[in-house]
PDB file of C-alpha atoms and ligand atoms in Angstrom:
ATOM      1  CA  MET W   1      82.568   7.287  -7.640  1.00 58.00           C
ATOM      2  CA  GLU W   2      82.594   3.545  -6.974  1.00 65.00           C
ATOM      3  CA  LEU W   3      81.539   1.722  -3.974  1.00 72.00           C
ATOM      4  CA  SER W   4      84.355  -0.110  -1.952  1.00 76.00           C
ATOM      5  CA  ASP W   5      83.916  -3.768  -1.179  1.00 73.00           C
ATOM      6  CA  TYR W   6      82.195  -2.889   2.342  1.00 72.00           C
ATOM      7  CA  ASP W   7      79.847  -0.196   0.747  1.00 86.00           C
ATOM      8  CA  ILE W   8      78.549  -2.880  -2.190  1.00 85.00           C
ATOM      9  CA  ARG W   9      77.761  -5.487   0.710  1.00 86.00           C
ATOM     10  CA  GLU W  10      75.967  -2.636   2.680  1.00 90.00           C
ATOM     11  CA  PHE W  11      74.360  -1.389  -0.395  1.00 91.00           C
ATOM     12  CA  ILE W  12      73.058  -5.043  -1.507  1.00 88.00           C
ATOM     13  CA  SER W  13      72.009  -5.746   1.931  1.00 89.00           C
ATOM     14  CA  SER W  14      70.138  -2.348   2.129  1.00 93.00           C
ATOM     15  CA  LEU W  15      67.593  -3.051  -0.864  1.00 94.00           C
ATOM     16  CA  PRO W  16      64.473  -4.401  -0.182  1.00 95.00           C
ATOM     17  CA  LYS W  17      63.488  -7.848   0.348  1.00 91.00           C
ATOM     18  CA  GLY W  18      62.751  -9.643  -2.703  1.00 93.00           C
ATOM     19  CA  ILE W  19      64.395  -7.071  -5.118  1.00 97.00           C
ATOM     20  CA  THR W  20      66.895  -8.713  -7.467  1.00 97.00           C
ATOM     21  CA  LEU W  21      69.769  -6.879  -8.243  1.00 97.00           C
ATOM     22  CA  VAL W  22      71.670  -7.011 -11.321  1.00 98.00           C
ATOM     23  CA  ALA W  23      75.010  -5.464 -11.124  1.00 97.00           C
ATOM     24  CA  VAL W  24      75.165  -4.451 -14.658  1.00 98.00           C
ATOM     25  CA  SER W  25      79.199  -4.440 -16.071  1.00 97.00           C
ATOM     26  CA  LYS W  26      79.280  -3.180 -19.105  1.00 97.00           C
ATOM     27  CA  THR W  27      82.795  -1.835 -20.166  1.00 96.00           C
ATOM     28  CA  LYS W  28      83.839  -2.757 -16.649  1.00 96.00           C
ATOM     29  CA  PRO W  29      86.724  -5.250 -17.008  1.00 96.00           C
ATOM     30  CA  VAL W  30      86.662  -8.440 -15.298  1.00 97.00           C
ATOM     31  CA  GLU W  31      88.864  -7.815 -12.186  1.00 96.00           C
ATOM     32  CA  GLU W  32      86.179  -5.532 -10.996  1.00 95.00           C
ATOM     33  CA  ILE W  33      83.470  -7.874 -11.421  1.00 96.00           C
ATOM     34  CA  LEU W  34      85.573 -10.166  -9.393  1.00 96.00           C
ATOM     35  CA  ARG W  35      85.528  -7.658  -7.016  1.00 94.00           C
ATOM     36  CA  VAL W  36      81.493  -7.663  -6.615  1.00 94.00           C
ATOM     37  CA  TYR W  37      81.554 -11.026  -7.036  1.00 95.00           C
ATOM     38  CA  HIS W  38      83.846 -11.955  -3.722  1.00 94.00           C
ATOM     39  CA  ALA W  39      81.763  -9.370  -2.121  1.00 92.00           C
ATOM     40  CA  GLY W  40      79.198 -11.989  -2.702  1.00 92.00           C
ATOM     41  CA  HIS W  41      77.254 -10.794  -5.305  1.00 95.00           C
ATOM     42  CA  LYS W  42      76.634 -13.174  -8.362  1.00 97.00           C
ATOM     43  CA  ILE W  43      74.351 -11.788 -10.817  1.00 98.00           C
ATOM     44  CA  PHE W  44      75.621  -9.881 -13.752  1.00 98.00           C
ATOM     45  CA  GLY W  45      73.821  -8.098 -16.601  1.00 98.00           C
ATOM     46  CA  GLU W  46      75.655  -6.778 -20.246  1.00 98.00           C
ATOM     47  CA  ASN W  47      74.406  -5.407 -23.052  1.00 96.00           C
ATOM     48  CA  ARG W  48      76.556  -6.741 -25.717  1.00 97.00           C
ATOM     49  CA  VAL W  49      76.676 -10.312 -26.542  1.00 98.00           C
ATOM     50  CA  GLN W  50      80.504 -10.304 -27.459  1.00 98.00           C
ATOM     51  CA  GLU W  51      81.581  -8.848 -24.215  1.00 98.00           C
ATOM     52  CA  LEU W  52      78.842 -10.915 -22.392  1.00 98.00           C
ATOM     53  CA  SER W  53      80.519 -14.067 -24.056  1.00 98.00           C
ATOM     54  CA  SER W  54      84.163 -13.134 -23.132  1.00 98.00           C
ATOM     55  CA  LYS W  55      83.190 -12.299 -19.960  1.00 98.00           C
ATOM     56  CA  TYR W  56      81.389 -15.438 -19.238  1.00 98.00           C
ATOM     57  CA  GLU W  57      84.827 -17.231 -20.714  1.00 98.00           C
ATOM     58  CA  GLN W  58      86.848 -15.386 -18.113  1.00 98.00           C
ATOM     59  CA  LEU W  59      84.580 -15.424 -15.086  1.00 98.00           C
ATOM     60  CA  PRO W  60      83.737 -18.224 -12.328  1.00 98.00           C
ATOM     61  CA  LYS W  61      80.590 -20.307 -13.796  1.00 98.00           C
ATOM     62  CA  ASP W  62      78.358 -20.216 -11.022  1.00 98.00           C
ATOM     63  CA  ILE W  63      77.378 -16.275 -11.988  1.00 98.00           C
ATOM     64  CA  GLN W  64      74.248 -15.876 -13.256  1.00 98.00           C
ATOM     65  CA  TRP W  65      74.755 -13.791 -16.618  1.00 98.00           C
ATOM     66  CA  HIS W  66      71.342 -11.332 -17.974  1.00 98.00           C
ATOM     67  CA  GLN W  67      71.423 -10.032 -21.206  1.00 98.00           C
ATOM     68  CA  ILE W  68      69.963  -6.494 -20.792  1.00 98.00           C
ATOM     69  CA  GLY W  69      70.638  -5.073 -24.458  1.00 97.00           C
ATOM     70  CA  HIS W  70      68.915  -5.176 -27.685  1.00 96.00           C
ATOM     71  CA  LEU W  71      69.850  -8.578 -29.254  1.00 97.00           C
ATOM     72  CA  GLN W  72      70.533  -8.947 -32.630  1.00 96.00           C
ATOM     73  CA  SER W  73      68.903 -12.429 -34.161  1.00 96.00           C
ATOM     74  CA  ASN W  74      72.782 -13.465 -35.311  1.00 97.00           C
ATOM     75  CA  LYS W  75      74.176 -13.088 -31.993  1.00 98.00           C
ATOM     76  CA  VAL W  76      71.868 -15.213 -30.419  1.00 98.00           C
ATOM     77  CA  LYS W  77      73.465 -18.744 -30.545  1.00 98.00           C
ATOM     78  CA  TYR W  78      76.544 -17.178 -28.569  1.00 98.00           C
ATOM     79  CA  ILE W  79      74.777 -16.777 -25.671  1.00 98.00           C
ATOM     80  CA  ALA W  80      71.983 -19.518 -25.303  1.00 98.00           C
ATOM     81  CA  PRO W  81      74.281 -22.070 -24.067  1.00 98.00           C
ATOM     82  CA  PHE W  82      74.603 -20.210 -20.424  1.00 98.00           C
ATOM     83  CA  VAL W  83      72.487 -17.029 -20.480  1.00 98.00           C
ATOM     84  CA  SER W  84      70.335 -17.003 -17.228  1.00 98.00           C
ATOM     85  CA  MET W  85      67.778 -14.173 -18.324  1.00 98.00           C
ATOM     86  CA  ILE W  86      67.358 -11.909 -21.518  1.00 98.00           C
ATOM     87  CA  HIS W  87      65.528  -8.880 -20.575  1.00 98.00           C
ATOM     88  CA  SER W  88      65.309  -7.579 -24.052  1.00 98.00           C
ATOM     89  CA  ILE W  89      62.701  -9.283 -26.129  1.00 98.00           C
ATOM     90  CA  ASP W  90      61.406  -6.775 -28.633  1.00 97.00           C
ATOM     91  CA  SER W  91      60.275  -9.085 -31.339  1.00 97.00           C
ATOM     92  CA  PHE W  92      58.483 -12.304 -32.173  1.00 97.00           C
ATOM     93  CA  LYS W  93      61.054 -12.963 -34.330  1.00 97.00           C
ATOM     94  CA  ILE W  94      63.666 -12.840 -32.174  1.00 98.00           C
ATOM     95  CA  LEU W  95      61.785 -14.989 -29.516  1.00 98.00           C
ATOM     96  CA  ARG W  96      61.510 -17.679 -32.085  1.00 98.00           C
ATOM     97  CA  ILE W  97      65.467 -17.784 -32.534  1.00 98.00           C
ATOM     98  CA  VAL W  98      65.762 -17.716 -28.634  1.00 98.00           C
ATOM     99  CA  GLU W  99      63.462 -20.807 -28.801  1.00 98.00           C
ATOM    100  CA  GLN W 100      65.601 -22.383 -31.831  1.00 98.00           C
ATOM    101  CA  GLU W 101      68.874 -21.725 -30.075  1.00 98.00           C
ATOM    102  CA  ALA W 102      67.936 -22.765 -26.123  1.00 98.00           C
ATOM    103  CA  LYS W 103      66.334 -26.177 -27.778  1.00 98.00           C
ATOM    104  CA  LYS W 104      69.898 -26.338 -29.325  1.00 98.00           C
ATOM    105  CA  SER W 105      71.557 -26.179 -25.993  1.00 98.00           C
ATOM    106  CA  ASP W 106      68.821 -28.144 -24.715  1.00 98.00           C
ATOM    107  CA  ARG W 107      67.745 -25.645 -22.114  1.00 98.00           C
ATOM    108  CA  VAL W 108      64.801 -23.626 -20.944  1.00 98.00           C
ATOM    109  CA  ILE W 109      65.679 -19.436 -20.989  1.00 98.00           C
ATOM    110  CA  ASP W 110      63.764 -17.247 -19.024  1.00 98.00           C
ATOM    111  CA  ILE W 111      62.917 -14.252 -20.685  1.00 98.00           C
ATOM    112  CA  LEU W 112      61.126 -10.947 -20.310  1.00 98.00           C
ATOM    113  CA  LEU W 113      59.319  -8.757 -22.949  1.00 98.00           C
ATOM    114  CA  GLN W 114      60.765  -5.401 -23.409  1.00 98.00           C
ATOM    115  CA  VAL W 115      57.884  -2.582 -23.291  1.00 98.00           C
ATOM    116  CA  TYR W 116      58.327   0.618 -24.564  1.00 96.00           C
ATOM    117  CA  ILE W 117      57.200   3.145 -22.059  1.00 94.00           C
ATOM    118  CA  ALA W 118      59.590   6.125 -22.356  1.00 88.00           C
ATOM    119  CA  GLU W 119      58.537   9.222 -24.193  1.00 84.00           C
ATOM    120  CA  GLU W 120      61.866   9.602 -26.272  1.00 79.00           C
ATOM    121  CA  GLU W 121      62.500   8.173 -29.394  1.00 75.00           C
ATOM    122  CA  SER W 122      63.673   4.534 -29.065  1.00 72.00           C
ATOM    123  CA  LYS W 123      64.287   1.760 -31.492  1.00 71.00           C
ATOM    124  CA  PHE W 124      63.698  -0.877 -29.030  1.00 87.00           C
ATOM    125  CA  GLY W 125      60.769  -2.426 -27.150  1.00 94.00           C
ATOM    126  CA  LEU W 126      57.286  -3.629 -27.883  1.00 97.00           C
ATOM    127  CA  ASP W 127      54.354  -1.614 -27.405  1.00 95.00           C
ATOM    128  CA  ARG W 128      51.235  -2.994 -25.576  1.00 96.00           C
ATOM    129  CA  ASP W 129      49.260  -4.031 -28.556  1.00 97.00           C
ATOM    130  CA  GLU W 130      52.478  -6.014 -29.517  1.00 97.00           C
ATOM    131  CA  VAL W 131      52.732  -7.639 -26.119  1.00 98.00           C
ATOM    132  CA  LEU W 132      49.094  -8.745 -26.193  1.00 98.00           C
ATOM    133  CA  GLU W 133      49.508  -9.748 -30.143  1.00 98.00           C
ATOM    134  CA  ILE W 134      52.259 -12.110 -28.609  1.00 98.00           C
ATOM    135  CA  LEU W 135      49.870 -13.090 -25.579  1.00 98.00           C
ATOM    136  CA  ASN W 136      47.317 -14.134 -27.892  1.00 98.00           C
ATOM    137  CA  SER W 137      49.202 -16.036 -30.157  1.00 98.00           C
ATOM    138  CA  LYS W 138      48.755 -19.461 -30.083  1.00 97.00           C
ATOM    139  CA  GLU W 139      52.250 -20.076 -31.441  1.00 97.00           C
ATOM    140  CA  PHE W 140      53.421 -18.166 -28.323  1.00 97.00           C
ATOM    141  CA  TYR W 141      51.841 -21.298 -25.850  1.00 96.00           C
ATOM    142  CA  GLU W 142      53.821 -23.904 -28.052  1.00 97.00           C
ATOM    143  CA  LEU W 143      57.313 -22.546 -27.538  1.00 98.00           C
ATOM    144  CA  GLN W 144      58.888 -24.861 -25.167  1.00 98.00           C
ATOM    145  CA  ASN W 145      62.226 -23.733 -24.221  1.00 98.00           C
ATOM    146  CA  ILE W 146      61.712 -20.333 -23.375  1.00 98.00           C
ATOM    147  CA  ARG W 147      59.843 -19.405 -20.153  1.00 98.00           C
ATOM    148  CA  LEU W 148      58.276 -15.551 -20.250  1.00 98.00           C
ATOM    149  CA  ARG W 149      59.076 -14.467 -16.454  1.00 98.00           C
ATOM    150  CA  GLY W 150      57.529 -11.143 -16.946  1.00 98.00           C
ATOM    151  CA  LEU W 151      58.254  -7.618 -18.441  1.00 98.00           C
ATOM    152  CA  MET W 152      61.058  -4.998 -18.602  1.00 98.00           C
ATOM    153  CA  GLY W 153      61.106  -1.442 -19.158  1.00 97.00           C
ATOM    154  CA  ILE W 154      63.170   1.507 -19.381  1.00 97.00           C
ATOM    155  CA  ALA W 155      61.631   4.939 -18.551  1.00 96.00           C
ATOM    156  CA  THR W 156      62.518   8.455 -19.786  1.00 94.00           C
ATOM    157  CA  TYR W 157      65.985   9.858 -19.096  1.00 92.00           C
ATOM    158  CA  THR W 158      65.101  12.977 -17.575  1.00 93.00           C
ATOM    159  CA  GLU W 159      65.286  15.180 -14.413  1.00 94.00           C
ATOM    160  CA  ASN W 160      61.506  14.841 -14.184  1.00 96.00           C
ATOM    161  CA  ARG W 161      60.689  12.320 -11.280  1.00 96.00           C
ATOM    162  CA  GLU W 162      56.949  12.652 -11.891  1.00 97.00           C
ATOM    163  CA  GLN W 163      57.249  11.474 -15.411  1.00 96.00           C
ATOM    164  CA  VAL W 164      59.462   8.684 -14.459  1.00 97.00           C
ATOM    165  CA  ARG W 165      56.888   7.453 -11.819  1.00 98.00           C
ATOM    166  CA  LYS W 166      54.067   8.200 -14.162  1.00 98.00           C
ATOM    167  CA  GLU W 167      55.892   5.414 -16.765  1.00 97.00           C
ATOM    168  CA  PHE W 168      56.801   2.943 -14.068  1.00 98.00           C
ATOM    169  CA  ARG W 169      53.357   2.774 -12.668  1.00 98.00           C
ATOM    170  CA  GLN W 170      51.748   2.017 -16.063  1.00 98.00           C
ATOM    171  CA  LEU W 171      54.178  -0.735 -16.768  1.00 98.00           C
ATOM    172  CA  HIS W 172      52.967  -1.839 -13.136  1.00 98.00           C
ATOM    173  CA  GLU W 173      49.629  -1.752 -14.297  1.00 98.00           C
ATOM    174  CA  PHE W 174      50.103  -3.274 -17.561  1.00 98.00           C
ATOM    175  CA  PHE W 175      52.200  -5.998 -16.041  1.00 98.00           C
ATOM    176  CA  LEU W 176      49.300  -6.781 -13.537  1.00 98.00           C
ATOM    177  CA  LYS W 177      46.682  -6.882 -16.480  1.00 98.00           C
ATOM    178  CA  CYS W 178      48.876  -9.475 -18.433  1.00 98.00           C
ATOM    179  CA  LYS W 179      49.454 -11.225 -15.278  1.00 98.00           C
ATOM    180  CA  SER W 180      45.866 -11.801 -14.413  1.00 97.00           C
ATOM    181  CA  GLU W 181      44.632 -12.454 -17.778  1.00 97.00           C
ATOM    182  CA  TYR W 182      47.141 -14.699 -19.217  1.00 97.00           C
ATOM    183  CA  PHE W 183      49.124 -16.128 -16.450  1.00 96.00           C
ATOM    184  CA  ALA W 184      46.405 -16.431 -13.843  1.00 94.00           C
ATOM    185  CA  GLY W 185      47.681 -19.674 -11.962  1.00 89.00           C
ATOM    186  CA  ASN W 186      51.056 -19.329 -13.420  1.00 91.00           C
ATOM    187  CA  SER W 187      53.372 -17.996 -10.725  1.00 94.00           C
ATOM    188  CA  SER W 188      56.177 -18.114 -13.180  1.00 96.00           C
ATOM    189  CA  PHE W 189      55.172 -14.677 -14.674  1.00 98.00           C
ATOM    190  CA  SER W 190      56.251 -12.873 -11.665  1.00 98.00           C
ATOM    191  CA  GLU W 191      59.023 -10.382 -12.936  1.00 98.00           C
ATOM    192  CA  LEU W 192      58.949  -6.612 -13.335  1.00 98.00           C
ATOM    193  CA  SER W 193      62.302  -5.543 -14.593  1.00 98.00           C
ATOM    194  CA  MET W 194      62.513  -1.645 -14.412  1.00 98.00           C
ATOM    195  CA  GLY W 195      64.886   1.074 -12.541  1.00 97.00           C
ATOM    196  CA  MET W 196      68.510   1.938 -13.222  1.00 97.00           C
ATOM    197  CA  SER W 197      70.843   3.767 -10.969  1.00 96.00           C
ATOM    198  CA  GLY W 198      69.168   7.039 -11.494  1.00 96.00           C
ATOM    199  CA  ASP W 199      65.751   6.020 -10.836  1.00 97.00           C
ATOM    200  CA  TYR W 200      65.666   2.235  -9.021  1.00 97.00           C
ATOM    201  CA  GLN W 201      64.036   3.776  -5.769  1.00 97.00           C
ATOM    202  CA  ILE W 202      61.122   4.931  -7.997  1.00 98.00           C
ATOM    203  CA  ALA W 203      61.104   2.211  -9.591  1.00 98.00           C
ATOM    204  CA  ILE W 204      61.333   0.186  -6.335  1.00 98.00           C
ATOM    205  CA  GLU W 205      57.970   2.039  -5.019  1.00 98.00           C
ATOM    206  CA  GLU W 206      56.137   1.627  -8.258  1.00 98.00           C
ATOM    207  CA  GLY W 207      56.534  -2.059  -7.916  1.00 98.00           C
ATOM    208  CA  ALA W 208      59.893  -3.539  -9.516  1.00 98.00           C
ATOM    209  CA  THR W 209      61.196  -6.854  -8.775  1.00 98.00           C
ATOM    210  CA  ILE W 210      64.598  -6.699 -10.302  1.00 98.00           C
ATOM    211  CA  ILE W 211      66.572  -3.448 -10.712  1.00 98.00           C
ATOM    212  CA  ARG W 212      69.414  -2.930 -12.848  1.00 98.00           C
ATOM    213  CA  LEU W 213      72.131  -1.027 -11.623  1.00 97.00           C
ATOM    214  CA  GLY W 214      75.614  -0.102 -13.235  1.00 96.00           C
ATOM    215  CA  SER W 215      77.141   3.169 -12.425  1.00 94.00           C
ATOM    216  CA  ILE W 216      76.179   3.264  -8.744  1.00 93.00           C
ATOM    217  CA  ILE W 217      78.032  -0.125  -8.095  1.00 93.00           C
ATOM    218  CA  PHE W 218      80.869   0.273 -10.342  1.00 92.00           C
ATOM    219  CA  GLY W 219      80.973   3.729 -11.012  1.00 89.00           C
ATOM    220  CA  GLU W 220      80.933   5.883 -14.325  1.00 86.00           C
ATOM    221  CA  ARG W 221      81.403   4.252 -17.315  1.00 84.00           C
ATOM    222  CA  ASN W 222      83.673   6.001 -20.010  1.00 74.00           C
ATOM    223  CA  TYR W 223      81.527   5.125 -22.677  1.00 62.00           C
ATOM    224  CA  LEU W 224      78.105   3.699 -23.157  1.00 52.00           C
TER     225      LEU W 224
HETATM  226  C1  PLP L   1      73.466   0.508 -19.153  1.00 89.21           C
HETATM  227  C2  PLP L   1      72.331   0.036 -18.455  1.00 89.21           C
HETATM  228  C3  PLP L   1      71.461  -0.147 -17.200  1.00 89.21           C
HETATM  229  C4  PLP L   1      72.296   0.499 -15.977  1.00 89.21           C
HETATM  230  O1  PLP L   1      72.784   1.799 -16.050  1.00 89.21           O
HETATM  231  P1  PLP L   1      73.008   2.415 -14.725  1.00 89.21           P
HETATM  232  O2  PLP L   1      72.304   3.989 -15.073  1.00 89.21           O
HETATM  233  O3  PLP L   1      74.676   2.745 -15.130  1.00 89.21           O
HETATM  234  O4  PLP L   1      72.682   2.260 -13.729  1.00 89.21           O
HETATM  235  C5  PLP L   1      70.762  -0.805 -16.887  1.00 89.21           C
HETATM  236  N1  PLP L   1      69.609  -1.226 -18.136  1.00 89.21           N
HETATM  237  C6  PLP L   1      70.107  -1.161 -19.184  1.00 89.21           C
HETATM  238  C7  PLP L   1      68.914  -1.854 -20.285  1.00 89.21           C
HETATM  239  C8  PLP L   1      71.438  -0.752 -19.718  1.00 89.21           C
HETATM  240  O5  PLP L   1      71.796  -0.719 -20.770  1.00 89.21           O
END
């Protein structure tokens, strides 16, 4: 199932005000992205650098591209010249590399720290202590070419709605704590990216400002 052009417009305008929709187009061809683009939507997300760069080359330049998947250090240079936000900063190491590559492109890149919130095993994401370590370090505040806009999280893939709600709620609480303790008076720390096709309503109820939706917009993917 995918949405018709009319339904895409309806769907986007039905989202609460203040919610940013990232249309996750991974595995989908440029023609399908163009359909959504022509329906008026200009923010797209990809999780692989190579696919992101190739789509950037082929598609209109007023699209805002978000990198939502784990980023390898040797790939940052390919997206630094154009990426509009990176959701998946999961180490200080990758943060430093984004800073360097952004500087080379003479840009300031918006980033989110990806916080590990799920119960299942996952390779990626910082735990809360690691986030605080970054926020407590002097070095972080010397980075000139990245701008920390907030946090991102992926809930456990489960039918248990209460579990998902609990994880989003805890991330929201942690977001508010970071905001008040480290960014009081700095309005740019304002984004909480959480919620996918299966759980975005819960995410919105629990304080998301950015939702990342793939299959609900583009239909099921054949592979992940
Ligand atoms: C694929 C992906 C999404 C979108 O998933 P859907 O369930 O299709 O909405 C969101 N966030 C991340 C990090 C993803 O990799």
